[in-house]
């Protein structure tokens, strides 16, 4: 048997010891729109499990915009115990400096916590320096959300290589160069690693409609979010 090259052995050792390097506890799109009581309970459960979990090197939480997201964040922070030094909060669909400032205020008693902003709307593209400044030194990364960005422009072609996405990436690179703020962009998983979604747009849309038909009480919440997104916010 031909022995494995050193690199392969190192990869296997890494996967055995730390298969996940970076993780966000997701209370936004990954969690979805649910009754307040259910989200409250999930935030408390996550906080309790966080205290005894084996954590990856990079760890954080992604919360929704507005009062709902800030409540979830406080429930988690007030019940999770000590945080690792690299803990971050990811703020999605940022459109205004006031949203970042509100998050900074909510983190007042946790000065070590970093902030990641998600650039997913046209309005955010043209105020990236202001959004970073509003984080008051906490901003460590900016994520480009290509799919939400394209949808907010009315572009149905959900393609990570769309020219509109290239423009947004160049704006992010230009504005964040030399700042020390990381840029996270999922384009390379498709262009270099060959990843493709397992559910196409039409099938995903049908599943979403079916879910809301089965949960009609949540439809008003979804309408409010849809109206906000369609206005470019």
PDB file of C-alpha atoms in Angstrom:
ATOM      1  CA  UNK A   1       0.000   0.000   0.000  1.00  0.00           C
ATOM      2  CA  UNK A   2       1.300   3.426  -0.933  1.00  0.00           C
ATOM      3  CA  UNK A   3       1.498   5.612   2.223  1.00  0.00           C
ATOM      4  CA  UNK A   4      -0.617   8.737   2.318  1.00  0.00           C
ATOM      5  CA  UNK A   5       1.231  11.948   1.634  1.00  0.00           C
ATOM      6  CA  UNK A   6       1.751  14.197   4.685  1.00  0.00           C
ATOM      7  CA  UNK A   7      -0.910  16.676   3.547  1.00  0.00           C
ATOM      8  CA  UNK A   8      -3.600  13.997   3.379  1.00  0.00           C
ATOM      9  CA  UNK A   9      -2.718  12.792   6.862  1.00  0.00           C
ATOM     10  CA  UNK A  10      -2.915  16.333   8.193  1.00  0.00           C
ATOM     11  CA  UNK A  11      -6.333  16.822   6.584  1.00  0.00           C
ATOM     12  CA  UNK A  12      -7.682  13.637   8.153  1.00  0.00           C
ATOM     13  CA  UNK A  13      -6.283  14.624  11.557  1.00  0.00           C
ATOM     14  CA  UNK A  14      -7.901  18.034  11.241  1.00  0.00           C
ATOM     15  CA  UNK A  15     -11.286  16.549  10.304  1.00  0.00           C
ATOM     16  CA  UNK A  16     -11.096  14.164  13.235  1.00  0.00           C
ATOM     17  CA  UNK A  17     -10.211  16.884  15.763  1.00  0.00           C
ATOM     18  CA  UNK A  18     -12.151  19.898  14.463  1.00  0.00           C
ATOM     19  CA  UNK A  19     -14.410  19.230  11.456  1.00  0.00           C
ATOM     20  CA  UNK A  20     -16.226  22.567  11.929  1.00  0.00           C
ATOM     21  CA  UNK A  21     -14.111  25.711  12.316  1.00  0.00           C
ATOM     22  CA  UNK A  22     -16.770  28.398  12.116  1.00  0.00           C
ATOM     23  CA  UNK A  23     -20.419  28.232  13.201  1.00  0.00           C
ATOM     24  CA  UNK A  24     -23.342  30.622  13.678  1.00  0.00           C
ATOM     25  CA  UNK A  25     -26.371  29.761  15.795  1.00  0.00           C
ATOM     26  CA  UNK A  26     -28.960  30.926  13.283  1.00  0.00           C
ATOM     27  CA  UNK A  27     -32.124  32.653  14.428  1.00  0.00           C
ATOM     28  CA  UNK A  28     -32.747  34.390  11.098  1.00  0.00           C
ATOM     29  CA  UNK A  29     -33.537  32.584   7.841  1.00  0.00           C
ATOM     30  CA  UNK A  30     -32.327  29.256   9.204  1.00  0.00           C
ATOM     31  CA  UNK A  31     -34.797  29.493  12.099  1.00  0.00           C
ATOM     32  CA  UNK A  32     -37.569  31.201  10.186  1.00  0.00           C
ATOM     33  CA  UNK A  33     -40.633  33.125  11.294  1.00  0.00           C
ATOM     34  CA  UNK A  34     -42.141  31.496  14.342  1.00  0.00           C
ATOM     35  CA  UNK A  35     -44.308  32.572  17.296  1.00  0.00           C
ATOM     36  CA  UNK A  36     -42.474  34.706  19.866  1.00  0.00           C
ATOM     37  CA  UNK A  37     -42.858  32.119  22.603  1.00  0.00           C
ATOM     38  CA  UNK A  38     -41.217  29.472  20.449  1.00  0.00           C
ATOM     39  CA  UNK A  39     -38.259  31.701  19.587  1.00  0.00           C
ATOM     40  CA  UNK A  40     -37.871  32.735  23.229  1.00  0.00           C
ATOM     41  CA  UNK A  41     -37.736  29.090  24.280  1.00  0.00           C
ATOM     42  CA  UNK A  42     -35.243  28.222  21.536  1.00  0.00           C
ATOM     43  CA  UNK A  43     -32.972  31.122  22.525  1.00  0.00           C
ATOM     44  CA  UNK A  44     -32.955  29.965  26.155  1.00  0.00           C
ATOM     45  CA  UNK A  45     -32.308  26.366  25.154  1.00  0.00           C
ATOM     46  CA  UNK A  46     -29.440  27.413  22.886  1.00  0.00           C
ATOM     47  CA  UNK A  47     -27.924  29.447  25.727  1.00  0.00           C
ATOM     48  CA  UNK A  48     -28.093  26.506  28.131  1.00  0.00           C
ATOM     49  CA  UNK A  49     -26.532  24.097  25.628  1.00  0.00           C
ATOM     50  CA  UNK A  50     -23.861  26.665  24.776  1.00  0.00           C
ATOM     51  CA  UNK A  51     -22.518  26.477  28.341  1.00  0.00           C
ATOM     52  CA  UNK A  52     -21.512  22.823  28.018  1.00  0.00           C
ATOM     53  CA  UNK A  53     -20.950  22.473  24.254  1.00  0.00           C
ATOM     54  CA  UNK A  54     -17.618  21.816  22.583  1.00  0.00           C
ATOM     55  CA  UNK A  55     -17.275  24.989  20.546  1.00  0.00           C
ATOM     56  CA  UNK A  56     -15.453  25.484  17.241  1.00  0.00           C
ATOM     57  CA  UNK A  57     -12.652  28.006  16.928  1.00  0.00           C
ATOM     58  CA  UNK A  58     -15.027  30.634  15.542  1.00  0.00           C
ATOM     59  CA  UNK A  59     -18.538  30.895  16.982  1.00  0.00           C
ATOM     60  CA  UNK A  60     -21.397  33.361  16.989  1.00  0.00           C
ATOM     61  CA  UNK A  61     -25.110  33.966  16.621  1.00  0.00           C
ATOM     62  CA  UNK A  62     -27.187  35.432  13.786  1.00  0.00           C
ATOM     63  CA  UNK A  63     -30.364  37.204  14.830  1.00  0.00           C
ATOM     64  CA  UNK A  64     -33.220  38.844  12.992  1.00  0.00           C
ATOM     65  CA  UNK A  65     -33.485  42.571  12.403  1.00  0.00           C
ATOM     66  CA  UNK A  66     -35.394  44.767  14.831  1.00  0.00           C
ATOM     67  CA  UNK A  67     -36.848  44.218  18.283  1.00  0.00           C
ATOM     68  CA  UNK A  68     -37.386  40.487  17.767  1.00  0.00           C
ATOM     69  CA  UNK A  69     -33.727  39.933  16.996  1.00  0.00           C
ATOM     70  CA  UNK A  70     -32.495  42.074  19.882  1.00  0.00           C
ATOM     71  CA  UNK A  71     -34.749  40.196  22.309  1.00  0.00           C
ATOM     72  CA  UNK A  72     -33.382  36.864  21.124  1.00  0.00           C
ATOM     73  CA  UNK A  73     -29.852  38.179  21.485  1.00  0.00           C
ATOM     74  CA  UNK A  74     -30.397  39.373  25.050  1.00  0.00           C
ATOM     75  CA  UNK A  75     -32.075  36.115  26.051  1.00  0.00           C
ATOM     76  CA  UNK A  76     -29.065  34.241  24.745  1.00  0.00           C
ATOM     77  CA  UNK A  77     -26.399  36.530  26.221  1.00  0.00           C
ATOM     78  CA  UNK A  78     -28.059  36.743  29.625  1.00  0.00           C
ATOM     79  CA  UNK A  79     -28.196  32.951  29.955  1.00  0.00           C
ATOM     80  CA  UNK A  80     -25.171  31.551  28.110  1.00  0.00           C
ATOM     81  CA  UNK A  81     -22.486  32.239  30.712  1.00  0.00           C
ATOM     82  CA  UNK A  82     -18.995  33.279  29.670  1.00  0.00           C
ATOM     83  CA  UNK A  83     -18.334  33.873  25.986  1.00  0.00           C
ATOM     84  CA  UNK A  84     -15.158  32.894  24.118  1.00  0.00           C
ATOM     85  CA  UNK A  85     -13.035  35.865  22.995  1.00  0.00           C
ATOM     86  CA  UNK A  86     -13.897  35.369  19.318  1.00  0.00           C
ATOM     87  CA  UNK A  87     -17.700  35.387  19.703  1.00  0.00           C
ATOM     88  CA  UNK A  88     -19.559  37.490  17.108  1.00  0.00           C
ATOM     89  CA  UNK A  89     -23.093  38.606  16.330  1.00  0.00           C
ATOM     90  CA  UNK A  90     -24.144  38.560  12.679  1.00  0.00           C
ATOM     91  CA  UNK A  91     -26.681  41.220  11.693  1.00  0.00           C
ATOM     92  CA  UNK A  92     -28.547  40.404   8.455  1.00  0.00           C
ATOM     93  CA  UNK A  93     -30.162  42.658   5.853  1.00  0.00           C
ATOM     94  CA  UNK A  94     -28.548  45.819   7.170  1.00  0.00           C
ATOM     95  CA  UNK A  95     -29.943  48.962   5.565  1.00  0.00           C
ATOM     96  CA  UNK A  96     -29.151  51.815   7.945  1.00  0.00           C
ATOM     97  CA  UNK A  97     -26.544  52.869  10.472  1.00  0.00           C
ATOM     98  CA  UNK A  98     -29.247  53.041  13.143  1.00  0.00           C
ATOM     99  CA  UNK A  99     -29.657  49.259  12.963  1.00  0.00           C
ATOM    100  CA  UNK A 100     -25.970  48.734  13.634  1.00  0.00           C
ATOM    101  CA  UNK A 101     -26.018  51.322  16.428  1.00  0.00           C
ATOM    102  CA  UNK A 102     -28.946  49.513  18.075  1.00  0.00           C
ATOM    103  CA  UNK A 103     -26.941  46.296  18.070  1.00  0.00           C
ATOM    104  CA  UNK A 104     -23.930  48.077  19.589  1.00  0.00           C
ATOM    105  CA  UNK A 105     -26.164  49.406  22.358  1.00  0.00           C
ATOM    106  CA  UNK A 106     -27.545  45.918  23.012  1.00  0.00           C
ATOM    107  CA  UNK A 107     -23.973  44.628  23.396  1.00  0.00           C
ATOM    108  CA  UNK A 108     -22.981  47.332  25.846  1.00  0.00           C
ATOM    109  CA  UNK A 109     -22.115  44.901  28.652  1.00  0.00           C
ATOM    110  CA  UNK A 110     -20.185  42.581  26.311  1.00  0.00           C
ATOM    111  CA  UNK A 111     -17.323  44.736  24.974  1.00  0.00           C
ATOM    112  CA  UNK A 112     -15.424  41.758  23.552  1.00  0.00           C
ATOM    113  CA  UNK A 113     -18.212  40.686  21.172  1.00  0.00           C
ATOM    114  CA  UNK A 114     -17.606  41.455  17.502  1.00  0.00           C
ATOM    115  CA  UNK A 115     -20.184  42.359  14.860  1.00  0.00           C
ATOM    116  CA  UNK A 116     -20.601  41.005  11.342  1.00  0.00           C
ATOM    117  CA  UNK A 117     -22.821  42.942   8.943  1.00  0.00           C
ATOM    118  CA  UNK A 118     -24.599  41.297   6.035  1.00  0.00           C
ATOM    119  CA  UNK A 119     -24.746  43.290   2.817  1.00  0.00           C
ATOM    120  CA  UNK A 120     -27.951  42.087   1.170  1.00  0.00           C
ATOM    121  CA  UNK A 121     -29.734  45.246  -0.047  1.00  0.00           C
ATOM    122  CA  UNK A 122     -28.904  47.943  -2.617  1.00  0.00           C
ATOM    123  CA  UNK A 123     -29.101  50.637   0.034  1.00  0.00           C
ATOM    124  CA  UNK A 124     -26.337  49.020   2.080  1.00  0.00           C
ATOM    125  CA  UNK A 125     -23.917  48.907  -0.845  1.00  0.00           C
ATOM    126  CA  UNK A 126     -23.600  52.694  -0.922  1.00  0.00           C
ATOM    127  CA  UNK A 127     -23.024  53.223   2.794  1.00  0.00           C
ATOM    128  CA  UNK A 128     -20.564  50.495   3.732  1.00  0.00           C
ATOM    129  CA  UNK A 129     -18.056  52.854   5.446  1.00  0.00           C
ATOM    130  CA  UNK A 130     -20.850  54.423   7.494  1.00  0.00           C
ATOM    131  CA  UNK A 131     -22.166  51.001   8.565  1.00  0.00           C
ATOM    132  CA  UNK A 132     -18.704  49.918   9.680  1.00  0.00           C
ATOM    133  CA  UNK A 133     -18.205  53.188  11.565  1.00  0.00           C
ATOM    134  CA  UNK A 134     -21.554  52.741  13.331  1.00  0.00           C
ATOM    135  CA  UNK A 135     -20.208  49.479  14.802  1.00  0.00           C
ATOM    136  CA  UNK A 136     -17.747  51.576  16.844  1.00  0.00           C
ATOM    137  CA  UNK A 137     -14.751  49.324  16.234  1.00  0.00           C
ATOM    138  CA  UNK A 138     -16.643  46.058  16.660  1.00  0.00           C
ATOM    139  CA  UNK A 139     -17.100  45.206  12.964  1.00  0.00           C
ATOM    140  CA  UNK A 140     -14.907  42.237  12.097  1.00  0.00           C
ATOM    141  CA  UNK A 141     -16.544  41.004   8.887  1.00  0.00           C
ATOM    142  CA  UNK A 142     -18.998  41.830   6.118  1.00  0.00           C
ATOM    143  CA  UNK A 143     -20.976  39.067   4.413  1.00  0.00           C
ATOM    144  CA  UNK A 144     -22.336  39.432   0.901  1.00  0.00           C
ATOM    145  CA  UNK A 145     -25.815  37.887   0.656  1.00  0.00           C
ATOM    146  CA  UNK A 146     -26.072  37.456  -3.097  1.00  0.00           C
ATOM    147  CA  UNK A 147     -29.509  35.858  -3.307  1.00  0.00           C
ATOM    148  CA  UNK A 148     -31.322  38.427  -1.176  1.00  0.00           C
ATOM    149  CA  UNK A 149     -29.404  41.170  -2.951  1.00  0.00           C
ATOM    150  CA  UNK A 150     -30.546  39.977  -6.382  1.00  0.00           C
ATOM    151  CA  UNK A 151     -34.135  39.563  -5.187  1.00  0.00           C
ATOM    152  CA  UNK A 152     -34.187  43.101  -3.788  1.00  0.00           C
ATOM    153  CA  UNK A 153     -33.170  44.353  -7.241  1.00  0.00           C
ATOM    154  CA  UNK A 154     -36.041  42.459  -8.850  1.00  0.00           C
ATOM    155  CA  UNK A 155     -33.663  40.021 -10.568  1.00  0.00           C
ATOM    156  CA  UNK A 156     -35.178  36.533 -10.689  1.00  0.00           C
ATOM    157  CA  UNK A 157     -31.981  34.959 -12.007  1.00  0.00           C
ATOM    158  CA  UNK A 158     -30.442  33.702  -8.751  1.00  0.00           C
ATOM    159  CA  UNK A 159     -26.894  33.429 -10.032  1.00  0.00           C
ATOM    160  CA  UNK A 160     -23.831  34.113  -7.876  1.00  0.00           C
ATOM    161  CA  UNK A 161     -21.951  35.185 -11.011  1.00  0.00           C
ATOM    162  CA  UNK A 162     -24.553  37.758 -12.111  1.00  0.00           C
ATOM    163  CA  UNK A 163     -23.010  41.154 -13.081  1.00  0.00           C
ATOM    164  CA  UNK A 164     -25.017  42.838 -10.315  1.00  0.00           C
ATOM    165  CA  UNK A 165     -23.216  40.621  -7.800  1.00  0.00           C
ATOM    166  CA  UNK A 166     -19.857  41.494  -9.326  1.00  0.00           C
ATOM    167  CA  UNK A 167     -20.653  45.193  -8.866  1.00  0.00           C
ATOM    168  CA  UNK A 168     -21.567  44.642  -5.213  1.00  0.00           C
ATOM    169  CA  UNK A 169     -18.387  42.670  -4.592  1.00  0.00           C
ATOM    170  CA  UNK A 170     -16.252  45.410  -6.097  1.00  0.00           C
ATOM    171  CA  UNK A 171     -17.975  47.996  -3.918  1.00  0.00           C
ATOM    172  CA  UNK A 172     -17.275  45.901  -0.836  1.00  0.00           C
ATOM    173  CA  UNK A 173     -13.656  45.323  -1.786  1.00  0.00           C
ATOM    174  CA  UNK A 174     -13.100  48.990  -2.556  1.00  0.00           C
ATOM    175  CA  UNK A 175     -14.692  50.260   0.653  1.00  0.00           C
ATOM    176  CA  UNK A 176     -13.212  47.673   3.000  1.00  0.00           C
ATOM    177  CA  UNK A 177      -9.670  47.445   1.638  1.00  0.00           C
ATOM    178  CA  UNK A 178      -7.170  48.174   4.378  1.00  0.00           C
ATOM    179  CA  UNK A 179      -9.756  48.277   7.166  1.00  0.00           C
ATOM    180  CA  UNK A 180      -9.067  44.809   8.570  1.00  0.00           C
ATOM    181  CA  UNK A 181     -12.717  43.864   8.042  1.00  0.00           C
ATOM    182  CA  UNK A 182     -13.046  40.424   6.486  1.00  0.00           C
ATOM    183  CA  UNK A 183     -15.286  39.837   3.457  1.00  0.00           C
ATOM    184  CA  UNK A 184     -17.316  36.628   3.282  1.00  0.00           C
ATOM    185  CA  UNK A 185     -18.617  35.674  -0.164  1.00  0.00           C
ATOM    186  CA  UNK A 186     -20.075  32.293  -1.096  1.00  0.00           C
ATOM    187  CA  UNK A 187     -19.334  32.608  -4.812  1.00  0.00           C
ATOM    188  CA  UNK A 188     -16.214  30.452  -4.689  1.00  0.00           C
ATOM    189  CA  UNK A 189     -18.061  27.385  -3.389  1.00  0.00           C
ATOM    190  CA  UNK A 190     -19.785  27.268  -6.755  1.00  0.00           C
ATOM    191  CA  UNK A 191     -17.110  28.597  -9.125  1.00  0.00           C
ATOM    192  CA  UNK A 192     -14.188  26.677  -7.573  1.00  0.00           C
ATOM    193  CA  UNK A 193     -15.734  23.771  -5.669  1.00  0.00           C
ATOM    194  CA  UNK A 194     -18.631  23.055  -8.009  1.00  0.00           C
ATOM    195  CA  UNK A 195     -21.399  23.273  -5.404  1.00  0.00           C
ATOM    196  CA  UNK A 196     -24.948  23.373  -6.743  1.00  0.00           C
ATOM    197  CA  UNK A 197     -28.228  23.727  -4.781  1.00  0.00           C
ATOM    198  CA  UNK A 198     -30.270  20.549  -4.415  1.00  0.00           C
ATOM    199  CA  UNK A 199     -33.601  22.411  -4.605  1.00  0.00           C
ATOM    200  CA  UNK A 200     -34.292  24.733  -7.535  1.00  0.00           C
ATOM    201  CA  UNK A 201     -36.176  28.033  -7.258  1.00  0.00           C
ATOM    202  CA  UNK A 202     -39.582  26.720  -8.345  1.00  0.00           C
ATOM    203  CA  UNK A 203     -39.468  23.721  -5.991  1.00  0.00           C
ATOM    204  CA  UNK A 204     -38.326  25.931  -3.112  1.00  0.00           C
ATOM    205  CA  UNK A 205     -41.103  28.414  -3.787  1.00  0.00           C
ATOM    206  CA  UNK A 206     -43.711  25.637  -3.793  1.00  0.00           C
ATOM    207  CA  UNK A 207     -42.414  24.335  -0.470  1.00  0.00           C
ATOM    208  CA  UNK A 208     -42.605  27.816   1.016  1.00  0.00           C
ATOM    209  CA  UNK A 209     -46.222  28.256  -0.107  1.00  0.00           C
ATOM    210  CA  UNK A 210     -47.141  24.842   1.279  1.00  0.00           C
ATOM    211  CA  UNK A 211     -45.526  25.707   4.622  1.00  0.00           C
ATOM    212  CA  UNK A 212     -47.477  28.945   4.959  1.00  0.00           C
ATOM    213  CA  UNK A 213     -50.711  27.196   4.038  1.00  0.00           C
ATOM    214  CA  UNK A 214     -50.034  24.829   6.909  1.00  0.00           C
ATOM    215  CA  UNK A 215     -49.187  27.760   9.235  1.00  0.00           C
ATOM    216  CA  UNK A 216     -51.689  30.534   8.347  1.00  0.00           C
ATOM    217  CA  UNK A 217     -51.238  32.374  11.662  1.00  0.00           C
ATOM    218  CA  UNK A 218     -47.728  33.415  10.585  1.00  0.00           C
ATOM    219  CA  UNK A 219     -48.779  34.912   7.246  1.00  0.00           C
ATOM    220  CA  UNK A 220     -49.141  38.510   8.581  1.00  0.00           C
ATOM    221  CA  UNK A 221     -45.557  38.388   9.846  1.00  0.00           C
ATOM    222  CA  UNK A 222     -44.330  37.248   6.459  1.00  0.00           C
ATOM    223  CA  UNK A 223     -46.290  39.980   4.671  1.00  0.00           C
ATOM    224  CA  UNK A 224     -44.630  42.622   6.843  1.00  0.00           C
ATOM    225  CA  UNK A 225     -41.158  41.270   6.045  1.00  0.00           C
ATOM    226  CA  UNK A 226     -41.961  40.970   2.324  1.00  0.00           C
ATOM    227  CA  UNK A 227     -43.145  44.598   2.216  1.00  0.00           C
ATOM    228  CA  UNK A 228     -39.927  45.702   3.890  1.00  0.00           C
ATOM    229  CA  UNK A 229     -37.766  43.815   1.408  1.00  0.00           C
ATOM    230  CA  UNK A 230     -39.697  45.055  -1.643  1.00  0.00           C
ATOM    231  CA  UNK A 231     -39.063  48.640  -0.564  1.00  0.00           C
ATOM    232  CA  UNK A 232     -35.314  48.057  -0.810  1.00  0.00           C
ATOM    233  CA  UNK A 233     -34.893  47.806   2.947  1.00  0.00           C
TER     234      UNK A 233
END
